[in-house]
Coordinates of C-alpha atoms and ligand atoms in Angstrom, one line a residue:
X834 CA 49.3 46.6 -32.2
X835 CA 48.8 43.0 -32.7
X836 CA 49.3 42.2 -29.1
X837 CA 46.2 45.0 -28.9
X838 CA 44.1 43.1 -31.4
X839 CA 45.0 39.6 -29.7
X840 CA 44.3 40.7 -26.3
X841 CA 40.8 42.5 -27.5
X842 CA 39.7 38.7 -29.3
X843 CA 40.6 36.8 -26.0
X844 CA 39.1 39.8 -23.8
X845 CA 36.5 38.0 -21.4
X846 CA 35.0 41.7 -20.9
X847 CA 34.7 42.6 -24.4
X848 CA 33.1 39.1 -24.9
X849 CA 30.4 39.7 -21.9
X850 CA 29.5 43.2 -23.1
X851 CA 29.1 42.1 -26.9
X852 CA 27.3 38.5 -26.2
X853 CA 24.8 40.5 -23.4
X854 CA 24.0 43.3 -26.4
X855 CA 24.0 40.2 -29.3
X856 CA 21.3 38.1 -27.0
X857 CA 19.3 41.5 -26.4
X858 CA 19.9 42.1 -30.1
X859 CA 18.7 38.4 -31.3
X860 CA 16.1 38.5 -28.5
X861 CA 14.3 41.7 -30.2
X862 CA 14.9 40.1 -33.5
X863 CA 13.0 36.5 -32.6
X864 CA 10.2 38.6 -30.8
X865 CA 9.3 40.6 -33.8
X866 CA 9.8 37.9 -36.7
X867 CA 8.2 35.3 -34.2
X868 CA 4.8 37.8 -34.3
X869 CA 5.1 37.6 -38.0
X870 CA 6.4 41.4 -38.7
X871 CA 8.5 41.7 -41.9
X872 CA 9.4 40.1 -44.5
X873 CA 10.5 36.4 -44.5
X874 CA 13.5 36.9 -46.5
X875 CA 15.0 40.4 -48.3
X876 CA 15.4 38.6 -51.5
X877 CA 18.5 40.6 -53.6
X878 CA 19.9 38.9 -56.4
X879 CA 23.0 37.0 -55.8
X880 CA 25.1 39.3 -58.1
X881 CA 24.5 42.6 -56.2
X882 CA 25.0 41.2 -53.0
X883 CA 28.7 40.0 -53.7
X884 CA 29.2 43.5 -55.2
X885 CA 28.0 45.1 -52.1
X886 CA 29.6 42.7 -50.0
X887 CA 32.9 42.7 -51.5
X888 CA 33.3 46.4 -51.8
X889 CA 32.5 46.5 -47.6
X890 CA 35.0 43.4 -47.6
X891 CA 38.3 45.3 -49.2
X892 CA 37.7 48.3 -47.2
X893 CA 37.0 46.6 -44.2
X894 CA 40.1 46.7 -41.7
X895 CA 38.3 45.9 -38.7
X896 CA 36.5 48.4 -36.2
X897 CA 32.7 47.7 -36.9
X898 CA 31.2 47.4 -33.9
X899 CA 29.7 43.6 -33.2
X900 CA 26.4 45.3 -33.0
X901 CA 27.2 46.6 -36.7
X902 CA 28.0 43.3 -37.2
X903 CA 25.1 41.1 -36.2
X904 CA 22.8 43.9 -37.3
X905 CA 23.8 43.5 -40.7
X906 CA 23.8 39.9 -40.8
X907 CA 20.2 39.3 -39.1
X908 CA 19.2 42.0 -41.6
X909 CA 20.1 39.6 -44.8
X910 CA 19.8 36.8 -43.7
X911 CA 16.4 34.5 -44.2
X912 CA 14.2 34.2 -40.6
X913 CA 13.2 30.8 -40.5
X914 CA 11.4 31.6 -37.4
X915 CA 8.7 33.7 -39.3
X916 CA 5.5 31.7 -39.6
X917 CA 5.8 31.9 -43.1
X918 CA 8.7 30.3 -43.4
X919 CA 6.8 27.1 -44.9
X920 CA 9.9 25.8 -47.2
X921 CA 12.6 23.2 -47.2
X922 CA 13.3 20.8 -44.0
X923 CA 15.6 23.0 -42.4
X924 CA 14.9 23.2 -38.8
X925 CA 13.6 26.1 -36.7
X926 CA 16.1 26.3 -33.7
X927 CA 15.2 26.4 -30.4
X928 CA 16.9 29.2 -28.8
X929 CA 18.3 27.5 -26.2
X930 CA 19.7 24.7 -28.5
X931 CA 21.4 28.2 -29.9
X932 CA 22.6 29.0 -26.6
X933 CA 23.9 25.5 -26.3
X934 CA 25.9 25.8 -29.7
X935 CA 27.4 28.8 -28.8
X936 CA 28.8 27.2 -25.2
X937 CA 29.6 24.4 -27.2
X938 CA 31.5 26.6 -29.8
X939 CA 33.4 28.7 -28.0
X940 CA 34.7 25.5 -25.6
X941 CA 35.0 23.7 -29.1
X942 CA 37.2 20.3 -27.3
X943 CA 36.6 18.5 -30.7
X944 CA 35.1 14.8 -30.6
X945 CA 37.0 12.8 -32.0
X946 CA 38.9 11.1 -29.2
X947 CA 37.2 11.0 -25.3
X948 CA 40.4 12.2 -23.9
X949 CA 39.2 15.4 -25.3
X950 CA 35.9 15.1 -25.8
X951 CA 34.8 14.5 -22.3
X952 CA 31.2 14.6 -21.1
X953 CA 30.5 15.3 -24.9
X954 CA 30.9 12.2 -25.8
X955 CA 29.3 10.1 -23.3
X956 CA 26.0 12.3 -23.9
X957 CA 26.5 11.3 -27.9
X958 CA 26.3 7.6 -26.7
X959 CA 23.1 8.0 -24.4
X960 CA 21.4 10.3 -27.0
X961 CA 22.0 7.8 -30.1
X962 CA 21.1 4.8 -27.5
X963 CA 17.9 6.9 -26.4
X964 CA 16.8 7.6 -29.8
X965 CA 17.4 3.7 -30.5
X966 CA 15.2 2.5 -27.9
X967 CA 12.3 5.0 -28.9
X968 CA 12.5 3.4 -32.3
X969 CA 12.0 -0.2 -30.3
X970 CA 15.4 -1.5 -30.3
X971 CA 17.2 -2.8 -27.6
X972 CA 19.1 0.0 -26.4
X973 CA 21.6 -1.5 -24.9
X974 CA 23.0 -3.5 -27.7
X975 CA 22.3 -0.6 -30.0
X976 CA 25.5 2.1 -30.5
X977 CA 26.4 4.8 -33.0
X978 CA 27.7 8.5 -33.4
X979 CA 26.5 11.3 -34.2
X980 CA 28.1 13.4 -37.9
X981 CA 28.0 15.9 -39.6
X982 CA 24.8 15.9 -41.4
X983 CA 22.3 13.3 -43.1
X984 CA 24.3 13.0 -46.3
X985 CA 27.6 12.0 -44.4
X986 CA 25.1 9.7 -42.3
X987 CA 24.4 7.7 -44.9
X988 CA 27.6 7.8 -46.6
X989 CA 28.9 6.4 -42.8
X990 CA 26.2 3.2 -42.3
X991 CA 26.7 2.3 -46.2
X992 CA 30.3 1.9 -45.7
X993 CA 29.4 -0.4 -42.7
X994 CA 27.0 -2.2 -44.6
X995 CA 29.9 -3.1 -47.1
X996 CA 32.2 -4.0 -44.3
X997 CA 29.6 -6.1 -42.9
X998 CA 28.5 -7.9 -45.7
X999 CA 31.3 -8.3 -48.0
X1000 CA 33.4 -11.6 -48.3
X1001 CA 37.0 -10.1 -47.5
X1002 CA 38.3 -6.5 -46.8
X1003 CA 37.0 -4.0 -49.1
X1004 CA 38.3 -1.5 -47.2
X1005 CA 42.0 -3.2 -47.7
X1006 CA 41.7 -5.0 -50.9
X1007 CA 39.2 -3.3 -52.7
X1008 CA 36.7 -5.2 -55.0
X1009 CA 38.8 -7.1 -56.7
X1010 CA 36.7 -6.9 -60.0
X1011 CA 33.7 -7.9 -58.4
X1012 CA 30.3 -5.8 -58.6
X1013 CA 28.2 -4.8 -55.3
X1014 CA 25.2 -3.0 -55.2
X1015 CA 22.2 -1.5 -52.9
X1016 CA 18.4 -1.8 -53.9
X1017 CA 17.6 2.0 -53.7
X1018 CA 13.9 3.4 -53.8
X1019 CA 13.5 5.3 -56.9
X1020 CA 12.7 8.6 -54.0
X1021 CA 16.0 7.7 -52.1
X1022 CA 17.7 11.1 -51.4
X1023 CA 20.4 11.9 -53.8
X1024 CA 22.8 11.7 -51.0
X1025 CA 22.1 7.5 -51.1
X1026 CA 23.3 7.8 -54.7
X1027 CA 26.2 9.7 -54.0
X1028 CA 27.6 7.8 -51.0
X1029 CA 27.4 4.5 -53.7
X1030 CA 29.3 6.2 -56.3
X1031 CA 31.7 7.4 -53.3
X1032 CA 32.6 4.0 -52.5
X1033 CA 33.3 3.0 -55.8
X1034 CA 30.3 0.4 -56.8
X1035 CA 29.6 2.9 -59.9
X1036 CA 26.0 3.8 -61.5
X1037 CA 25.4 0.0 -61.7
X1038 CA 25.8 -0.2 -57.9
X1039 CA 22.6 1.4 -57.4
X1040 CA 19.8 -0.7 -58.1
X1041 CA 16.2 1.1 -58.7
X1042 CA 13.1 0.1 -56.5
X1043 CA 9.8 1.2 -58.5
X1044 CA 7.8 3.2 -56.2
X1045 CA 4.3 3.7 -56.6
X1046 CA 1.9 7.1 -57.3
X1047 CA 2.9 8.3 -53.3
X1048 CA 6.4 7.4 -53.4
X1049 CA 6.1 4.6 -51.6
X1050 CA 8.6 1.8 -52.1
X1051 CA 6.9 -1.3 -53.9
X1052 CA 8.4 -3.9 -52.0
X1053 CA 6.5 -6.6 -53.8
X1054 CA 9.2 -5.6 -56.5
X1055 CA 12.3 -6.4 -54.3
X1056 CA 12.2 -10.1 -55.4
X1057 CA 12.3 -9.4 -59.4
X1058 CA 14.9 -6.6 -59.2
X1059 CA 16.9 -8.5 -56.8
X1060 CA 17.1 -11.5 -58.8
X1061 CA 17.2 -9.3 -62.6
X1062 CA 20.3 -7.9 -60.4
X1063 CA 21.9 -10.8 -60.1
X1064 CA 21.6 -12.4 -63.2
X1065 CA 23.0 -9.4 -64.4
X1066 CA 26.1 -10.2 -62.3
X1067 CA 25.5 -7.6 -59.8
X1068 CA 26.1 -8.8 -56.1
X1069 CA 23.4 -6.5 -53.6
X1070 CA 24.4 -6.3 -50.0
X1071 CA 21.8 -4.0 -48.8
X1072 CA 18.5 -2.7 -49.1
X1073 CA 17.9 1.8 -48.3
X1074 CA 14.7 2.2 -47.1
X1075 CA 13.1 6.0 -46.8
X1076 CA 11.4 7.5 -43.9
X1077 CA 10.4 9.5 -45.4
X1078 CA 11.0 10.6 -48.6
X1079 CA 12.0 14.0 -49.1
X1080 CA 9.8 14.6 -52.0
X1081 CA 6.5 13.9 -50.9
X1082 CA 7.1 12.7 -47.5
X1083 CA 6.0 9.5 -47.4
X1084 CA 6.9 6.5 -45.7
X1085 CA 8.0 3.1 -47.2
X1086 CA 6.5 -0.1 -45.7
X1087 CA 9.2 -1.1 -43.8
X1088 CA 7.9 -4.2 -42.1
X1089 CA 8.1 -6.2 -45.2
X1090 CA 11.0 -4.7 -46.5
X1091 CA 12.7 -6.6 -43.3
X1092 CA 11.1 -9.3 -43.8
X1093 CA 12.7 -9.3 -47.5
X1094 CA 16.2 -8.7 -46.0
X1095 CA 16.2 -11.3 -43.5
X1096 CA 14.7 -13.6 -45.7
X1097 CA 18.3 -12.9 -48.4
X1098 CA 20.5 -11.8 -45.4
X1099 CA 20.5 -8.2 -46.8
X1100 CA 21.8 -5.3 -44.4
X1101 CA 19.1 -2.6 -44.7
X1102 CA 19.3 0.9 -44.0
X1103 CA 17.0 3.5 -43.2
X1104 CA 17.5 6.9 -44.0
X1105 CA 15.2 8.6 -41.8
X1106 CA 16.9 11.7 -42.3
X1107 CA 13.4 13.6 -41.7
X1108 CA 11.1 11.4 -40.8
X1109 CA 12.2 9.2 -38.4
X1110 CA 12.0 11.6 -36.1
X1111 CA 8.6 10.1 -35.6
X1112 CA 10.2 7.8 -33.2
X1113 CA 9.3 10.4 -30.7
X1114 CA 6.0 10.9 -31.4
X1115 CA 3.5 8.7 -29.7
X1116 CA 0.6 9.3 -32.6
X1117 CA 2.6 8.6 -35.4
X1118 CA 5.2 6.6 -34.2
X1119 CA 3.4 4.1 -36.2
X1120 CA 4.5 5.0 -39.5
X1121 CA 7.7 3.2 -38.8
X1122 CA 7.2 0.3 -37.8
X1123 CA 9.7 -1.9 -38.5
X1124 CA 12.4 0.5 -38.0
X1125 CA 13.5 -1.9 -35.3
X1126 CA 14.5 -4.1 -37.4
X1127 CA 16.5 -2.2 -39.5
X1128 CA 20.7 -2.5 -39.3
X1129 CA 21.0 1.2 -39.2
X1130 CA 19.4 4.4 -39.5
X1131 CA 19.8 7.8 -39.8
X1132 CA 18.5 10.3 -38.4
X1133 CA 18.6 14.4 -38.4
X1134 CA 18.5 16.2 -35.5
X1135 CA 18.4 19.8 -37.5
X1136 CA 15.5 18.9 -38.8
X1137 CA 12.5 18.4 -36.6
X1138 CA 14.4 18.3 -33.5
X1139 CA 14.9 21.7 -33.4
X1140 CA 19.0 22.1 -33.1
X1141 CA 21.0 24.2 -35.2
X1142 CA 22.9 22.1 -38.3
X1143 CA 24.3 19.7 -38.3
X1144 CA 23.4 17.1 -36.2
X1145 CA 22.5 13.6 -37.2
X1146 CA 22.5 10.3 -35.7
X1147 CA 24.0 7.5 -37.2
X1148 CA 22.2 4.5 -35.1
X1149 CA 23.6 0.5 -35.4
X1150 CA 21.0 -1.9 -34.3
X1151 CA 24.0 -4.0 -32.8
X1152 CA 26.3 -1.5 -32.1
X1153 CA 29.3 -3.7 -32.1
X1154 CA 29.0 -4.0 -36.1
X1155 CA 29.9 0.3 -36.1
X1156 CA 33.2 -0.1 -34.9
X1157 CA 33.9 -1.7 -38.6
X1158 CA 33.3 1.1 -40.4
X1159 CA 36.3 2.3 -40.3
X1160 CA 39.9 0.7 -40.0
X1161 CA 42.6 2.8 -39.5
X1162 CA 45.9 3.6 -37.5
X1163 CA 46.2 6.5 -35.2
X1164 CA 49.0 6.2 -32.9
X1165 CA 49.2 9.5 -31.9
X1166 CA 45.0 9.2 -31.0
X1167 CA 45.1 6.1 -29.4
X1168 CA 47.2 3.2 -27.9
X1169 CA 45.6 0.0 -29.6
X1170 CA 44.2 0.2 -33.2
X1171 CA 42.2 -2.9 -32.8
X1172 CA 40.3 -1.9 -29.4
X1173 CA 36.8 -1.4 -29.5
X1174 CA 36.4 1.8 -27.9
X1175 CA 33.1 3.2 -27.8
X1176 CA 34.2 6.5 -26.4
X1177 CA 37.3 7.4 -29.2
X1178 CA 34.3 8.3 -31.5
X1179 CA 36.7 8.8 -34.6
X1180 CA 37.2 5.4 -34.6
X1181 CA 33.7 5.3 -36.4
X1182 CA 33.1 8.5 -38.4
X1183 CA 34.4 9.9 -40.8
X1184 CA 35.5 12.8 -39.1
X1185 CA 38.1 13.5 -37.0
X1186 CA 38.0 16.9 -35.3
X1187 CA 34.3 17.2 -35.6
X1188 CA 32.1 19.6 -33.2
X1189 CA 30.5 19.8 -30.3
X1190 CA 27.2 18.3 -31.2
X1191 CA 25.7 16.8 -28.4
X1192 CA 25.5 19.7 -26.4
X1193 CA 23.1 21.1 -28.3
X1194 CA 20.5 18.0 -28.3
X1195 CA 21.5 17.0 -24.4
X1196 CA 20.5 20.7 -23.5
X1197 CA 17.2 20.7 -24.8
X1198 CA 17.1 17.5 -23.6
X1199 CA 17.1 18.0 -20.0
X1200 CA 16.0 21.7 -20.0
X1201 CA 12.4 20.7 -21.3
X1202 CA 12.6 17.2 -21.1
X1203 CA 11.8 14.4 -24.2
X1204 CA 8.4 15.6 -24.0
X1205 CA 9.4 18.8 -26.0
X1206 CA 10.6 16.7 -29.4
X1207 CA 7.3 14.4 -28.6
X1208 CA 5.0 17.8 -28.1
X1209 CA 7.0 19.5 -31.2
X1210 CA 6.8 16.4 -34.2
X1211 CA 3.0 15.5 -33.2
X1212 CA 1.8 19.2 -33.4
X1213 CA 4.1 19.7 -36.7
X1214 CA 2.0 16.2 -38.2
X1215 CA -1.3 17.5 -36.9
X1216 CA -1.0 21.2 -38.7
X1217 CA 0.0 19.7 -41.5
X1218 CA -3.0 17.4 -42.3
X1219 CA -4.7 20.6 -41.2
X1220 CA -3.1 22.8 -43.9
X1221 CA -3.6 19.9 -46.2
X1222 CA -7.8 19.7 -45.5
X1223 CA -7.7 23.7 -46.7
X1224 CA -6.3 22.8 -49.7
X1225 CA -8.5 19.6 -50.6
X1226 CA -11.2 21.8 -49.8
X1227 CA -10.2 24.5 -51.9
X1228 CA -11.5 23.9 -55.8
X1229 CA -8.9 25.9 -57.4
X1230 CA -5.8 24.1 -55.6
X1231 CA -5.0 20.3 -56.7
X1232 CA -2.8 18.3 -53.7
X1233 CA -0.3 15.1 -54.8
X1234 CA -1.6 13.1 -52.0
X1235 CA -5.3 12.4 -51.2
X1236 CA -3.7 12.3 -47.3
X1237 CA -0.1 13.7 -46.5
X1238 CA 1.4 11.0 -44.1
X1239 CA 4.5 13.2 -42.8
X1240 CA 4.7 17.6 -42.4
X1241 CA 5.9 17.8 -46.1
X1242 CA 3.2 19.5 -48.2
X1243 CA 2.8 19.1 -52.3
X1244 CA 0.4 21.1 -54.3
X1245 CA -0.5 23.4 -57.1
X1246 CA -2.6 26.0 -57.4
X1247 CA -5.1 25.5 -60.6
X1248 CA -7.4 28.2 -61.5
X1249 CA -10.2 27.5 -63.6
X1250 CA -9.8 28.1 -67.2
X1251 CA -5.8 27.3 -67.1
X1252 CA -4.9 24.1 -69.6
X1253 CA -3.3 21.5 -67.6
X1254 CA -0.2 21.6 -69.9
X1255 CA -0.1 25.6 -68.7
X1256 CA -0.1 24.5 -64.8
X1257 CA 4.0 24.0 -64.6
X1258 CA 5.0 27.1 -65.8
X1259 CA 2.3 29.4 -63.8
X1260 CA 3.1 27.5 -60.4
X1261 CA 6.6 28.0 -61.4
X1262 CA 6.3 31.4 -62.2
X1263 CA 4.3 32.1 -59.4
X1264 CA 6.4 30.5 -56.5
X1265 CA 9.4 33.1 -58.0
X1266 CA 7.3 35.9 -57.7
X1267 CA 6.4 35.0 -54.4
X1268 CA 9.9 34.1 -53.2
X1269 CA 11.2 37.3 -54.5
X1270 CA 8.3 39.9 -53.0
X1271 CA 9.4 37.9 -49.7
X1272 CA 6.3 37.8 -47.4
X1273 CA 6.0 34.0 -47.8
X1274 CA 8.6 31.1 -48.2
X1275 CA 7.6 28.2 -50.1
X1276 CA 9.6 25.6 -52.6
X1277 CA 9.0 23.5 -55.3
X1278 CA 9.6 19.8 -56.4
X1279 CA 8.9 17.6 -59.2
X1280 CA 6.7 14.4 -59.0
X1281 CA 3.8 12.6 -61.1
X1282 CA 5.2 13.9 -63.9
X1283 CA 4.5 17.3 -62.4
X1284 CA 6.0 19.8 -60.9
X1285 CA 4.6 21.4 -57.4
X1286 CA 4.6 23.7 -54.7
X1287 CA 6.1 22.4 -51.5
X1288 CA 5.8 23.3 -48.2
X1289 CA 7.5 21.3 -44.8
X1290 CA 5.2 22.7 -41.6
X1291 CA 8.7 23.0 -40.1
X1292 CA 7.5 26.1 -37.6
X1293 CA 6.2 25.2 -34.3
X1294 CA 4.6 28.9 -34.8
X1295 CA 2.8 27.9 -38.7
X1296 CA -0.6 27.5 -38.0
X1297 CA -3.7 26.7 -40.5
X1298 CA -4.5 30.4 -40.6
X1299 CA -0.9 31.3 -42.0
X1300 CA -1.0 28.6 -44.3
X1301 CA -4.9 29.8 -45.9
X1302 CA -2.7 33.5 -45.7
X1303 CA 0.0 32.0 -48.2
X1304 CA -3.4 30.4 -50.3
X1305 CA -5.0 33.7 -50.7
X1306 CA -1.1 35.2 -51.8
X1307 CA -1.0 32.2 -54.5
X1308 CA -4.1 33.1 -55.7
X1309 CA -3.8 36.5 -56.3
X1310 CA 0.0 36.1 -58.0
X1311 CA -1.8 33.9 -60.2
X1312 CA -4.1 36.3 -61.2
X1313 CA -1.7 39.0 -61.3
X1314 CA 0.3 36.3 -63.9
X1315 CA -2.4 35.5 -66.3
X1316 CA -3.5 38.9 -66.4
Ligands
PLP1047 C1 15.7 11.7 -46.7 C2 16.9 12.6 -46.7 N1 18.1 12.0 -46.5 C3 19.3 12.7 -46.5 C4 19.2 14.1 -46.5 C5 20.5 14.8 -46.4 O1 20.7 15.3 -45.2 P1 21.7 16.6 -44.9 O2 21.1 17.7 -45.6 O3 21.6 16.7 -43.4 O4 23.0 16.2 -45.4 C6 18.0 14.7 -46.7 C7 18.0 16.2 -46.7 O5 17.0 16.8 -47.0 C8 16.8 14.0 -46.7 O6 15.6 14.5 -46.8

């Protein structure tokens, strides 16, 4: 029997029959939710779907068929590939970067070391090194890795920053009762927060940049905090930039922001998680300048680059400054400790086994070409200042920007007659309703004191005429509320 069940989960033939029906299945599946039929999402309340779930789950003792399976799965599962799928940042995946995943999955050699890694990890060199030159550094003295996410990104260049910047060994000794600290932008991702904390410089380690009404970073303030920090007995190694922010999208002015940091020596980081995917677009490539200049960035490759999560770049100006990251000892990985070898990739994340990732950027890569991510951001940029026009000229909406500067939409809807202190709880109220009825996929953040309806043109597919579809849905909840 379990030589039966082994040989059937190894079984090439059972793998070509099921993956031929799952492509047909998934193919069928993108068709119809690409046109717009169904519902965005089946929204059932967490409660009832563990019950359901775990009643299948004790009984189950194998024999559903994979086409049970996959049915079953596609059938609960959210479809990001709808057109009204108009929510958070989470990318919509390019088929073939799917296809990629799953070669990439089932061959699964793990990254950490080149010995096993292979081709893999050369292509994670050239695509960080590509990505660094689009940005306008010098690619060839630019280096990095790619990790598991934007959160881990950040938690990865921070740690180089301290290693980089501090007098001694932190990583060895510690702080030996000394304080460090980042300058932060008051929008700075939470995960810029966390990775502080992670590393032991505390609450006080993160030190608040105002921004202004947009979210921008005021970095006419640097000098004052910087200098309040001190006094204070706080010792700031590094400046986090956004680009953008994940709130309202916006872009901080990074050009004097390096100035600031040259000027004091400062490492700065960019967490261009989202938006510095920009580097790609020739139109808007302009809204971060400066990037250049930076002493590393992040960037995610799930997000508007259209692979399936995780995959973000981790990109050092002067690569040679990555390999201090990290200091460990590995016999069993690798002969010399001390060696700077670009190709053992563990050496710099903080990972290990860590998957195949660069398969699935390198395949869209040179399938379509660089023209696809350059055709993809521009077009997502340009519907969303489209979207946004149909809301600034709609009298009963109210926007947070006067002009959104990345694909990330805020706004309210406002009818006439509704007190402004009323305007949080009926957009609240009316986003749930909307969420659970399903047709439309939308989120909400806070800002200004507010809160508001948020929408990231994510889908290549979204075009102005969906988003004055979700409008007209808004409105009519709203009625539906007050009445
Ligand atoms: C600006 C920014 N930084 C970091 C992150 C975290 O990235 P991840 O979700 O890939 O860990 C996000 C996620 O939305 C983000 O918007």
């Amino acid at each position: 029997m379990t030589d039966e069940v082994l040989k059937k989960a190894y079984d090439p033939e059972f793998f070509r029959q099921s993956g031929h029906q799952l492509v047909d299945q998934l193919a069928d599946w993108l068709a119809a939710v690409q046109a717009g039929e169904g519902k965005v999402l089946r929204y059932i309340s967490p409660e009832e779907v563990y019950a359901y779930e775990q009643s299948h789950f004790s009984h189950t003792v194998g024999g559903v068929s994979p086409n049970e399976f996959f049915a079953h799965y596609l059938d609960q599962t959210i479809c990001l590939h709808h057109p009204h799928y108009i929510g958070h940042q989470t990318g919509v995946v390019s088929p073939m970067a799917a296809l990629a995943e799953l070669a990439g999955a089932l061959l699964d050699p793990g990254m950490g070391v080149y010995e096993q890694g292979n081709v893999g990890v050369v292509w994670e060199r050239l695509l960080v090194r590509a990505v660094a030159q689009r940005m306008g550094m010098n690619a060839q003295q630019a280096d990095g890795v790619l990790t598991s996410g934007g959160t881990l990104g950040n938690l990865t260049a921070l740690l180089c920053a301290r290693q980089h910047q501090l007098p001694g060994d932190a990583w060895t000794h510690g702080y030996q009762g000394r304080q460090f600290g980042f300058l932060v932008s008051e929008e700075a991702h939470y995960s810029v927060a966390k990775a502080i904390q992670a590393m032991g410089m505390g609450a006080a380690g993160i030190v608040r940049i105002p921004t202004d009404e947009t979210g921008r970073m005021r970095s006419e303030m640097l000098k004052r905090v910087h200098a309040q920090a001190q006094k204070q007995g706080i010792e700031v190694i590094g400046v986090v930039a956004n680009a953008c922010t994940t709130g309202l999208g916006t872009y901080d002015p990074l050009e004097p922001i390096a100035d600031f940091c040259e000027k004091h020596s400062l490492w700065l980081h960019v967490d261009g998680a989202h938006g510095a995917a920009v580097a790609f677009s020739d139109k808007y490539r302009s809204l971060i300048r400066g990037i250049e200049r930076a002493d590393s960035v992040v960037l995610d490759f799930h997000k508007m680059l259209m692979t399936p999560t995780l995959v973000t770049a981790v990109i050092f100006r002067r690569g040679e400054t990555s390999f201090r990251t990290f200091v460990q000892k590995a016999s069993y990985l690798w002969a010399q400790d001390e060696a700077k070898e670009w190709y053992n990739l563990a050496k710099r994340t903080w990972e290990l086994t860590k998957q195949s990732m660069s398969v699935r950027v390198m395949a869209l890569w040179k399938i379509f070409g660089p023209q696809l991510f350059e055709t993809h951001v521009t077009h997502l940029y340009d519907v969303a200042r489209q979207c946004h026009e149909l809301l600034r000229a709609a009298p009963d909406f109210e926007t947070a920007l006067d002009e959104p500067q990345s694909n990330i939409l805020c706004y309210r809807i406002k009818p006439q007659g509704v007190a402004d202190t009323q305007l949080d709880q009926l957009n609240m109220a009316v986003r749930q309703q909307l969420v659970e009825e399903g047709d439309f996929f939308i989120v909400q953040t806070r800002a200004q004191g507010k809160l508001w309806l948020r929408s990231t043109l994510i889908n290549p597919l979204t075009t102005p005429h969906h988003f004055a579809a979700l409008m007209d849905r808004l409105r009519h909840i709203a009625d539906q509320q007050r009445a």
